[in-house]
Amino acid sequence: MKNLRILFILFISIFTWLPSSGQAFFWVGFTDKNDTPYSLSFPEEFLSERSIERRENQNIPIDSLDLPPNQYYIQQVLNLEASFVHSSKWLNGVTVFAQNDSFQADALTLPFVREVVYTKPGSTRKSAINKFADPMSPGEMLGIDTVLYGSSVFQVGQLNGQFLHNQDFKGQKMHIAVLDAGFYRANQYSAFDSLWANNQILGVKDFVDEDFDVFEMHYHGMSVLSIMGGNVPGELIGTAPEASYWLLRSEDIGSEYLIEEDNWVVAAEYADSVGADIINSSLGYFQFDDPSMNHTYEDMDGKTTRVTQAANIAASRGMLVFSSAGNEGNDIGWKYIIAPSDGDSVIGVGAVNSDGVPAPFTSYGPASDGDVKPNVSAVGWNTTVQLSSGIISHGNGTSYSSPVMAGAAACLWQANPHAAAVQVKNAIEESAHLYNNPDSLLGYGIPDMKIADQILKTSLLERWEDEGAWLVYPNPVTDYLVLQKKTNIITDELELAFYTLDGRLIRKDIKPDASKIMLTDLTSIPPGILILQIISGDAVQAVKIYKSY
């Protein structure tokens, strides 16, 4: 009798693990977007004004990837006893919850369906995978006497982020989308008081279950947000404390199935559509509760997984996409980077400590096609963060190095507003200390924001030096400077900024636009070769100025 009872319990446990008959989630990919009611001539119907401006500023055309999928196709799929979950315009398909055994076969008979992929069972048990547990690492963070940054001085200072902060480039007017598992008490903890007080939280959306409260879900996204946007003087200053943030939940902490990649895709599309400049994704995928869904290292080639394809498309829309490289460095069965950090256009971020030593857990590159991965590295070993307990302390993981880097990039881009996203990405990589000799743990190494800023300003100077709309004299200059316009075009105002050759801002003026402008009281500007940046509307000109004694 005892043996029968054991067999019965075993049978019940196996039965409850299997999905309910005929009930499961599927991704359905379409062949085309024919007969869509949307038009590329009217992008405002499916993109925000800010999203359109981002494309225009970087000369990125709006194309068929931006068009929503065909609603008729979606309805035909739903007619097969399925309910709508969400749809993707970039990958052209829909995620549905199907309720009959024949759904997959029936859907494949539709002439516009190219693939049907099983992504999650209808019922699940608690996942055995804890992807957000802090990886173990030896040692404690060294102390430092600081007034403002507290122990967060390491993660800001290692990137030379204070070079930008000291010039008041702290992320103002930059929009960052945070894709994560939840933002537990981010609406309560004091680290985020200034974000709420200054309306820097732009919006919140849940792509897993819209009935949930993201501020009562998992803590991980809250800790990630604190690394960028936290502001507790003397304890924690984020790398972009004055940026604005979208809080987007795409990760279901209760289980790990392929559907979460599709959640990520639609969250990234949402970030694009509302006009985000940067995506930080401290999420990654390679192993699932259903082993048949697992990725292989060969899949980490920068273009294969759906989440990586979408991350590359996000970058092609003019956004910077940062993704954690992964915490699998100690995993004998894997050890490699995870998707979407492998993306060709994604900035995968590895982890180091405050001394630049690779964290023992940081995932190895390169991508399986040989591309340098991770791209760069930042502090992810003893990172200063807001914890779920309410205290500010330290945490480990490439989940934390990615937002350190994303926030710094927001400040860098703010300091160089006319740079394209790909130029900012390239400057970050080129500024890193291993750029000429990248390795499999740190990639191009640890970036330097001062050098990256200089790279961008030098590139801007080369681009505009012979194409300017302004004649600037006298040169050399002593106490005054005249700007004479070569055209009759007048805008509302001009921004005139003087920089040293190493990128340090030393003076900024805002003037009403006119055919001739005189700048006076220049005796206080230090002597030497300077760069005068003239910003007029969408045009920018950089002029080399020699300031005499």
Coordinates of C-alpha atoms in Angstrom, one line a residue:
M1 CA 0.0 0.0 0.0
K2 CA 2.9 2.4 0.8
N3 CA 4.5 1.7 -2.6
L4 CA 1.2 2.4 -4.3
R5 CA 0.9 5.7 -2.4
I6 CA 4.4 6.8 -3.5
L7 CA 3.6 5.9 -7.1
F8 CA 0.4 7.9 -6.9
I9 CA 2.2 11.0 -5.5
L10 CA 4.9 10.7 -8.3
F11 CA 2.2 10.4 -10.9
I12 CA 0.4 13.5 -9.6
S13 CA 3.6 15.6 -9.5
I14 CA 4.5 14.6 -13.1
F15 CA 0.9 15.4 -14.2
T16 CA 0.9 18.9 -12.6
W17 CA 4.2 19.7 -14.3
L18 CA 2.9 19.0 -17.7
P19 CA 0.8 21.8 -19.4
S20 CA -2.9 21.4 -19.4
S21 CA -4.1 19.5 -22.5
G22 CA -4.6 21.9 -25.4
Q23 CA -3.7 25.0 -23.4
A24 CA -0.4 26.8 -24.1
F25 CA 1.2 30.0 -25.3
F26 CA 2.5 30.3 -28.9
W27 CA 4.4 32.8 -31.1
V28 CA 2.8 33.0 -34.5
G29 CA 5.0 34.7 -37.2
F30 CA 3.5 36.2 -40.3
T31 CA 4.8 36.3 -43.9
D32 CA 4.1 39.9 -44.7
K33 CA 2.3 43.1 -43.8
N34 CA 0.1 43.3 -46.9
D35 CA -3.1 45.4 -46.8
T36 CA -2.1 47.1 -43.6
P37 CA -4.2 50.2 -42.9
Y38 CA -1.1 52.1 -41.7
S39 CA 1.1 54.1 -44.0
L40 CA 4.8 55.2 -43.8
S41 CA 3.5 58.6 -44.9
F42 CA 1.7 59.0 -41.6
P43 CA 4.1 57.6 -38.9
E44 CA 2.4 59.7 -36.2
E45 CA -0.4 57.1 -36.2
F46 CA 2.0 54.5 -34.7
L47 CA 5.0 56.4 -33.4
S48 CA 5.3 59.3 -30.9
E49 CA 6.6 62.7 -32.0
R50 CA 9.8 62.1 -30.0
S51 CA 10.3 58.8 -31.7
I52 CA 10.0 60.3 -35.1
E53 CA 12.3 63.1 -34.2
R54 CA 15.0 60.6 -33.0
R55 CA 14.9 59.0 -36.4
E56 CA 15.0 62.4 -38.2
N57 CA 17.9 63.7 -36.2
Q58 CA 20.0 60.6 -37.1
N59 CA 18.8 60.4 -40.8
I60 CA 17.1 57.0 -40.1
P61 CA 14.1 56.4 -42.4
I62 CA 10.9 55.0 -41.1
D63 CA 10.4 51.7 -42.9
S64 CA 8.2 48.6 -43.0
L65 CA 9.6 47.3 -39.7
D66 CA 7.8 50.2 -38.0
L67 CA 4.4 49.3 -39.3
P68 CA 2.1 47.3 -37.0
P69 CA 1.2 43.8 -38.0
N70 CA -1.9 43.1 -40.1
Q71 CA -4.9 43.1 -37.8
Y72 CA -6.8 40.8 -40.1
Y73 CA -4.1 38.2 -39.8
I74 CA -4.2 38.5 -36.0
Q75 CA -8.0 38.1 -36.0
Q76 CA -7.8 35.0 -38.1
V77 CA -5.4 33.5 -35.6
L78 CA -7.6 34.4 -32.7
N79 CA -10.5 32.7 -34.5
L80 CA -8.7 29.4 -33.8
E81 CA -9.8 29.4 -30.2
A82 CA -6.9 31.6 -29.1
S83 CA -6.8 34.8 -27.0
F84 CA -4.5 37.8 -27.7
V85 CA -1.4 38.4 -25.5
H86 CA 0.6 40.9 -27.5
S87 CA 1.9 41.5 -31.0
S88 CA 5.3 42.5 -32.5
K89 CA 5.7 44.9 -35.4
W90 CA 9.5 44.4 -35.7
L91 CA 9.3 40.6 -35.9
N92 CA 5.8 40.7 -37.5
G93 CA 3.7 38.3 -35.4
V94 CA 1.5 37.7 -32.4
T95 CA 1.7 35.9 -29.1
V96 CA -1.5 34.1 -28.2
F97 CA -2.9 31.7 -25.6
A98 CA -4.4 28.8 -27.4
Q99 CA -7.0 26.4 -25.9
N100 CA -7.1 23.4 -28.2
D101 CA -4.8 20.6 -29.1
S102 CA -4.8 21.3 -32.8
F103 CA -3.9 25.0 -32.7
Q104 CA -0.4 24.7 -34.0
A105 CA -1.4 22.6 -36.9
D106 CA -4.4 24.7 -37.7
A107 CA -2.5 27.9 -37.6
L108 CA 0.2 26.6 -40.0
T109 CA -2.6 26.1 -42.6
L110 CA -3.2 29.8 -42.8
P111 CA -1.5 31.1 -45.9
F112 CA 0.1 34.2 -44.2
V113 CA 1.6 32.2 -41.3
R114 CA 5.3 31.3 -41.6
E115 CA 6.0 29.8 -38.2
V116 CA 4.2 28.7 -35.0
V117 CA 6.5 28.3 -31.9
Y118 CA 5.5 26.9 -28.5
T119 CA 6.6 29.4 -25.9
K120 CA 5.0 28.5 -22.6
P121 CA 2.7 25.9 -21.1
G122 CA -0.8 27.0 -20.0
S123 CA 0.0 26.2 -16.3
T124 CA 3.4 26.2 -14.7
R125 CA 5.0 25.4 -11.4
K126 CA 7.6 27.6 -9.6
S127 CA 10.7 27.8 -11.7
A128 CA 13.9 26.1 -10.4
I129 CA 15.9 28.9 -12.1
N130 CA 16.8 31.9 -9.9
K131 CA 18.4 34.2 -12.5
F132 CA 18.5 37.2 -10.1
A133 CA 20.4 35.7 -7.2
D134 CA 23.5 37.8 -6.6
P135 CA 26.5 35.7 -7.7
M136 CA 29.1 35.0 -5.1
S137 CA 32.4 37.0 -5.1
P138 CA 35.2 37.3 -2.7
G139 CA 36.2 40.5 -0.8
E140 CA 34.5 43.7 0.2
M141 CA 34.6 47.1 -1.3
L142 CA 37.4 49.3 -0.2
G143 CA 36.4 52.3 1.9
I144 CA 36.8 55.9 0.6
D145 CA 36.2 59.2 2.2
T146 CA 33.7 61.1 0.0
V147 CA 31.1 63.7 0.7
L148 CA 28.7 63.5 -2.2
Y149 CA 29.0 60.1 -4.0
G150 CA 29.6 57.9 -1.0
S151 CA 30.7 54.4 -2.1
S152 CA 29.1 54.9 -5.5
V153 CA 32.2 57.0 -6.3
F154 CA 33.8 53.8 -7.5
Q155 CA 31.2 53.0 -10.2
V156 CA 31.0 56.7 -11.4
G157 CA 34.7 57.5 -11.0
Q158 CA 36.0 54.4 -12.8
L159 CA 34.3 55.6 -16.0
N160 CA 35.5 59.2 -15.3
G161 CA 31.8 60.0 -15.2
Q162 CA 32.4 62.9 -12.9
F163 CA 34.0 64.7 -15.8
L164 CA 30.5 64.9 -17.3
H165 CA 28.7 65.4 -14.0
N166 CA 31.0 68.3 -13.1
Q167 CA 29.8 70.1 -16.2
D168 CA 26.2 69.5 -15.2
F169 CA 25.7 66.7 -17.8
K170 CA 23.7 64.4 -15.5
G171 CA 21.3 63.0 -18.1
Q172 CA 18.8 65.9 -18.3
K173 CA 16.3 65.4 -21.1
M174 CA 17.6 61.9 -21.9
H175 CA 14.9 59.2 -21.8
I176 CA 16.0 55.7 -20.6
A177 CA 13.7 52.6 -20.7
V178 CA 14.4 50.1 -18.0
L179 CA 13.3 46.6 -19.0
D180 CA 13.2 44.3 -16.0
A181 CA 11.3 42.0 -13.6
G182 CA 9.7 44.6 -11.3
F183 CA 10.3 47.8 -9.4
Y184 CA 9.6 46.9 -5.8
R185 CA 8.9 50.0 -3.8
A186 CA 10.6 52.3 -6.3
N187 CA 7.6 54.6 -5.5
Q188 CA 8.5 54.6 -1.8
Y189 CA 12.3 54.4 -1.2
S190 CA 14.1 57.7 -0.7
A191 CA 16.7 56.9 -3.4
F192 CA 14.0 57.8 -5.9
D193 CA 12.4 60.8 -4.3
S194 CA 14.0 63.3 -6.7
L195 CA 12.8 61.2 -9.7
W196 CA 9.2 61.5 -8.6
A197 CA 9.5 65.1 -7.4
N198 CA 10.9 66.3 -10.7
N199 CA 8.6 64.2 -12.9
Q200 CA 11.5 62.0 -14.1
I201 CA 9.4 58.9 -14.1
L202 CA 7.7 59.1 -17.5
G203 CA 5.5 56.0 -17.2
V204 CA 5.1 52.4 -16.1
K205 CA 3.9 49.4 -18.1
D206 CA 3.6 45.7 -17.4
F207 CA 4.0 43.4 -20.4
V208 CA 3.7 40.2 -18.4
D209 CA 0.3 40.8 -16.7
E210 CA -1.3 44.3 -16.8
D211 CA -3.3 43.5 -13.6
F212 CA -0.1 43.4 -11.5
D213 CA 1.4 46.4 -9.7
V214 CA 5.1 46.6 -10.8
F215 CA 5.9 48.4 -7.5
E216 CA 4.9 45.2 -5.6
M217 CA 6.7 42.8 -7.9
H218 CA 10.4 41.8 -7.9
Y219 CA 13.1 44.2 -6.5
H220 CA 15.6 43.7 -9.4
G221 CA 14.5 46.6 -11.6
M222 CA 14.3 48.9 -8.6
S223 CA 18.0 48.1 -7.8
V224 CA 18.9 48.6 -11.4
L225 CA 17.1 51.9 -11.5
S226 CA 18.9 53.1 -8.4
I227 CA 22.3 52.7 -10.1
M228 CA 21.3 55.1 -12.8
G229 CA 18.7 57.4 -11.2
G230 CA 19.4 57.1 -7.4
N231 CA 20.1 60.3 -5.5
V232 CA 21.1 60.1 -1.9
P233 CA 24.0 62.5 -1.3
G234 CA 26.8 60.9 0.7
E235 CA 25.6 57.4 -0.1
L236 CA 24.5 56.9 -3.7
I237 CA 24.5 59.1 -6.8
G238 CA 23.5 57.4 -9.9
T239 CA 25.4 57.6 -13.2
A240 CA 22.4 59.6 -14.7
P241 CA 20.5 61.1 -11.7
E242 CA 18.7 63.7 -13.8
A243 CA 17.6 61.5 -16.7
S244 CA 14.0 60.5 -17.2
Y245 CA 12.9 56.9 -17.0
W246 CA 10.3 54.5 -18.4
L247 CA 9.7 51.5 -16.1
L248 CA 8.8 48.4 -18.2
R249 CA 8.2 45.0 -16.8
S250 CA 8.9 42.2 -19.3
E251 CA 10.3 39.4 -17.0
D252 CA 8.1 36.9 -15.2
I253 CA 10.1 35.9 -12.2
G254 CA 7.8 32.9 -11.5
S255 CA 8.9 30.9 -14.5
E256 CA 11.4 30.9 -17.3
Y257 CA 10.0 30.2 -20.8
L258 CA 10.6 31.5 -24.3
I259 CA 7.6 33.7 -24.0
E260 CA 9.7 36.1 -22.0
E261 CA 11.8 36.9 -25.0
D262 CA 8.6 37.9 -26.8
N263 CA 7.7 40.1 -23.8
W264 CA 11.1 41.8 -24.1
V265 CA 10.5 42.4 -27.8
V266 CA 7.2 44.2 -27.4
A267 CA 8.6 46.2 -24.4
A268 CA 11.5 47.4 -26.5
E269 CA 9.1 48.3 -29.3
Y270 CA 7.1 50.3 -26.8
A271 CA 10.3 52.1 -25.6
D272 CA 11.0 53.0 -29.2
S273 CA 7.4 54.2 -29.9
V274 CA 7.4 56.6 -26.9
G275 CA 10.7 58.0 -27.9
A276 CA 13.2 56.5 -25.5
D277 CA 16.9 57.2 -26.3
I278 CA 18.4 54.3 -24.4
I279 CA 17.3 50.8 -23.4
N280 CA 18.9 49.1 -20.4
S281 CA 18.1 45.4 -20.2
S282 CA 19.6 43.7 -17.2
L283 CA 18.0 40.5 -18.4
G284 CA 19.3 37.6 -20.5
Y285 CA 18.3 34.3 -21.9
F286 CA 19.8 31.0 -22.6
Q287 CA 18.3 28.4 -20.3
F288 CA 14.6 27.6 -19.7
D289 CA 12.3 25.5 -17.6
D290 CA 11.6 23.5 -20.7
P291 CA 15.0 22.3 -21.9
S292 CA 13.7 22.0 -25.5
M293 CA 13.7 25.8 -25.6
N294 CA 17.3 26.2 -24.5
H295 CA 19.7 28.2 -26.6
T296 CA 23.1 26.9 -27.6
Y297 CA 26.4 28.8 -27.7
E298 CA 26.1 28.7 -31.5
D299 CA 22.9 30.7 -31.1
M300 CA 24.9 33.5 -29.5
D301 CA 26.0 34.8 -33.0
G302 CA 24.5 38.2 -32.7
K303 CA 21.5 37.6 -34.9
T304 CA 19.7 34.3 -34.2
T305 CA 17.4 34.5 -31.1
R306 CA 14.3 36.5 -31.3
V307 CA 15.3 38.8 -28.4
T308 CA 18.6 39.5 -30.1
Q309 CA 17.0 40.3 -33.4
A310 CA 14.7 42.8 -31.7
A311 CA 17.6 44.3 -29.8
N312 CA 19.5 44.9 -33.1
I313 CA 16.4 46.4 -34.6
A314 CA 16.0 48.7 -31.6
A315 CA 19.6 50.0 -32.2
S316 CA 18.8 50.5 -35.9
R317 CA 16.0 52.8 -34.8
G318 CA 18.6 55.2 -33.3
M319 CA 18.6 53.9 -29.7
L320 CA 21.5 52.8 -27.6
V321 CA 20.8 49.3 -26.3
F322 CA 22.7 48.1 -23.2
S323 CA 22.5 44.5 -22.0
S324 CA 24.1 42.5 -19.2
A325 CA 26.6 40.0 -20.5
G326 CA 25.5 37.4 -18.0
N327 CA 26.7 35.9 -14.7
E328 CA 27.6 32.5 -16.1
G329 CA 31.4 32.8 -15.9
N330 CA 31.5 30.1 -13.2
D331 CA 29.0 27.9 -14.9
I332 CA 30.9 24.8 -16.2
G333 CA 28.0 23.9 -18.4
W334 CA 27.8 27.3 -20.1
K335 CA 30.1 30.2 -19.0
Y336 CA 29.3 32.3 -22.2
I337 CA 27.5 35.6 -22.8
I338 CA 23.7 35.4 -23.1
A339 CA 21.1 36.9 -25.4
P340 CA 20.5 39.7 -26.2
S341 CA 24.0 40.9 -25.2
D342 CA 25.4 39.0 -28.2
G343 CA 23.6 41.3 -30.6
D344 CA 25.7 42.8 -33.4
S345 CA 24.5 46.3 -32.5
V346 CA 24.0 45.8 -28.7
I347 CA 26.4 47.0 -26.1
G348 CA 27.0 43.9 -23.9
V349 CA 28.4 44.9 -20.5
G350 CA 30.7 42.7 -18.4
A351 CA 31.5 43.2 -14.7
V352 CA 34.7 44.3 -12.9
N353 CA 35.4 45.5 -9.4
S354 CA 36.5 48.9 -8.4
D355 CA 40.1 48.0 -9.3
G356 CA 39.2 46.9 -12.8
V357 CA 39.6 43.2 -12.0
P358 CA 37.2 41.0 -13.9
A359 CA 34.4 39.6 -11.7
P360 CA 34.7 35.8 -11.2
F361 CA 31.1 35.4 -12.4
T362 CA 31.2 37.6 -15.5
S363 CA 30.3 35.7 -18.7
Y364 CA 32.9 35.0 -21.3
G365 CA 32.9 36.1 -24.9
P366 CA 33.4 36.3 -27.8
A367 CA 30.1 35.9 -29.7
S368 CA 30.0 32.5 -31.5
D369 CA 30.6 34.3 -34.8
G370 CA 33.9 35.8 -33.3
D371 CA 32.6 39.4 -32.6
V372 CA 34.1 41.0 -29.5
K373 CA 31.8 40.4 -26.6
P374 CA 31.2 41.8 -24.0
N375 CA 31.7 45.2 -25.7
V376 CA 32.8 47.0 -22.5
S377 CA 32.9 46.5 -18.8
A378 CA 31.9 48.5 -15.7
V379 CA 31.6 48.0 -11.9
G380 CA 29.3 45.0 -11.3
W381 CA 31.2 43.5 -8.4
N382 CA 30.4 45.3 -5.2
T383 CA 28.2 47.8 -6.9
T384 CA 26.4 50.3 -4.7
V385 CA 22.7 49.8 -5.0
Q386 CA 19.4 50.3 -3.3
L387 CA 18.4 46.9 -1.8
S388 CA 14.9 45.5 -1.4
S389 CA 15.3 45.8 2.4
G390 CA 15.3 49.5 2.1
I391 CA 19.1 50.0 2.8
I392 CA 21.7 51.2 0.4
S393 CA 24.5 48.6 0.2
H394 CA 26.4 46.5 -2.3
G395 CA 25.3 43.9 -4.9
N396 CA 27.0 41.7 -7.5
G397 CA 26.2 41.0 -11.1
T398 CA 26.4 42.1 -14.7
S399 CA 22.8 43.2 -14.0
Y400 CA 24.4 46.1 -12.2
S401 CA 27.3 46.9 -14.5
S402 CA 25.0 47.4 -17.4
P403 CA 23.0 50.3 -15.8
V404 CA 26.3 51.8 -14.6
M405 CA 27.3 52.0 -18.2
A406 CA 23.9 53.0 -19.6
G407 CA 23.6 56.0 -17.2
A408 CA 27.1 57.2 -18.1
A409 CA 26.2 56.9 -21.8
A410 CA 23.1 59.1 -21.3
C411 CA 25.3 61.9 -19.9
L412 CA 27.8 61.5 -22.7
W413 CA 25.1 61.7 -25.3
Q414 CA 23.6 64.7 -23.5
A415 CA 26.9 66.4 -23.8
N416 CA 27.0 65.6 -27.6
P417 CA 23.4 66.0 -28.6
H418 CA 24.1 66.0 -32.3
A419 CA 25.9 62.7 -32.3
A420 CA 24.1 59.6 -33.6
A421 CA 23.6 56.6 -31.4
V422 CA 26.1 54.5 -33.3
Q423 CA 28.7 57.3 -32.9
V424 CA 28.2 57.3 -29.2
K425 CA 28.5 53.5 -29.1
N426 CA 31.7 53.7 -31.1
A427 CA 33.2 56.5 -29.0
I428 CA 32.5 54.5 -25.8
E429 CA 34.3 51.4 -27.2
E430 CA 37.2 53.4 -28.6
S431 CA 37.7 55.1 -25.2
A432 CA 38.1 51.8 -23.4
H433 CA 41.5 50.8 -22.1
L434 CA 41.7 47.5 -24.0
Y435 CA 40.4 48.9 -27.3
N436 CA 43.6 47.8 -29.2
N437 CA 43.7 44.4 -27.6
P438 CA 40.3 43.3 -26.5
D439 CA 39.8 40.0 -24.5
S440 CA 37.1 37.5 -23.8
L441 CA 36.2 38.8 -20.3
L442 CA 36.3 42.6 -20.5
G443 CA 35.9 43.1 -24.3
Y444 CA 37.3 46.5 -25.2
G445 CA 37.7 47.2 -21.5
I446 CA 36.6 50.0 -19.2
P447 CA 35.5 53.2 -21.0
D448 CA 36.6 56.7 -20.1
M449 CA 33.9 59.3 -20.5
K450 CA 36.4 62.2 -20.9
I451 CA 38.1 60.4 -23.8
A452 CA 34.8 59.4 -25.3
D453 CA 33.6 63.0 -25.2
Q454 CA 36.8 64.2 -26.9
I455 CA 36.4 61.5 -29.6
L456 CA 32.8 62.7 -30.3
K457 CA 33.8 66.4 -30.3
T458 CA 36.8 65.7 -32.6
S459 CA 34.5 63.8 -35.0
L460 CA 32.0 66.6 -34.9
L461 CA 34.8 69.1 -35.6
E462 CA 36.0 67.1 -38.7
R463 CA 32.4 66.8 -39.9
W464 CA 31.5 70.5 -39.7
E465 CA 34.8 72.4 -40.1
D466 CA 34.4 73.0 -43.8
E467 CA 30.7 73.2 -43.9
G468 CA 29.9 76.0 -41.6
A469 CA 27.3 78.7 -41.9
W470 CA 29.3 81.1 -39.8
L471 CA 32.4 83.2 -40.4
V472 CA 34.1 83.7 -37.0
Y473 CA 36.7 86.5 -36.4
P474 CA 39.1 87.7 -35.2
N475 CA 41.1 84.5 -34.7
P476 CA 43.3 84.6 -32.6
V477 CA 40.9 86.2 -30.2
T478 CA 41.6 88.3 -27.1
D479 CA 38.4 89.9 -25.5
Y480 CA 35.7 89.7 -28.2
L481 CA 34.6 87.5 -31.0
V482 CA 32.3 88.2 -34.0
L483 CA 30.1 85.6 -35.7
Q484 CA 28.9 86.6 -39.2
K485 CA 26.2 84.4 -40.8
K486 CA 26.8 83.3 -44.4
T487 CA 23.1 82.6 -45.0
N488 CA 19.8 84.4 -44.5
I489 CA 18.2 81.7 -42.4
I490 CA 17.3 82.8 -38.9
T491 CA 16.3 80.4 -36.1
D492 CA 15.0 81.2 -32.6
E493 CA 18.2 81.1 -30.7
L494 CA 21.8 80.0 -30.8
E495 CA 23.8 77.9 -28.3
L496 CA 27.5 78.9 -28.2
A497 CA 29.8 76.7 -26.2
F498 CA 33.6 76.9 -25.7
Y499 CA 35.5 73.6 -25.0
T500 CA 39.1 72.8 -24.4
L501 CA 40.6 70.2 -26.7
D502 CA 40.2 67.6 -24.0
G503 CA 36.4 68.2 -24.0
R504 CA 36.0 70.4 -20.9
L505 CA 33.2 73.0 -21.2
I506 CA 34.5 76.4 -20.0
R507 CA 31.7 78.7 -21.2
K508 CA 28.2 78.5 -22.6
D509 CA 26.0 81.4 -24.0
I510 CA 22.4 81.3 -25.3
K511 CA 21.8 84.2 -27.8
P512 CA 18.9 85.2 -30.0
D513 CA 19.8 84.3 -33.6
A514 CA 20.9 87.1 -35.9
S515 CA 23.0 87.8 -39.0
K516 CA 25.8 89.1 -36.8
I517 CA 26.5 88.3 -33.2
M518 CA 29.3 89.6 -30.9
L519 CA 30.6 87.8 -27.9
T520 CA 32.3 90.1 -25.3
D521 CA 34.1 89.7 -22.0
L522 CA 36.3 86.8 -23.2
T523 CA 39.3 87.8 -21.2
S524 CA 38.4 85.3 -18.5
I525 CA 38.6 82.4 -20.9
P526 CA 42.0 80.6 -20.5
P527 CA 44.5 80.9 -23.4
G528 CA 45.2 78.2 -25.9
I529 CA 43.4 76.3 -28.6
L530 CA 39.7 76.0 -28.0
I531 CA 36.7 74.6 -29.9
L532 CA 33.7 76.9 -30.3
Q533 CA 30.5 74.9 -30.9
I534 CA 27.7 76.8 -32.6
I535 CA 24.3 75.1 -32.4
S536 CA 21.4 76.6 -34.4
G537 CA 18.3 74.5 -34.7
D538 CA 19.4 71.1 -36.0
A539 CA 22.7 72.5 -37.4
V540 CA 25.9 72.5 -35.6
Q541 CA 29.3 74.0 -36.5
A542 CA 32.6 73.6 -34.7
V543 CA 35.4 76.2 -35.1
K544 CA 39.0 76.1 -33.8
I545 CA 39.7 79.2 -31.9
Y546 CA 43.1 80.4 -30.7
K547 CA 42.7 82.4 -27.5
S548 CA 45.6 84.7 -26.9
Y549 CA 46.8 86.1 -23.6

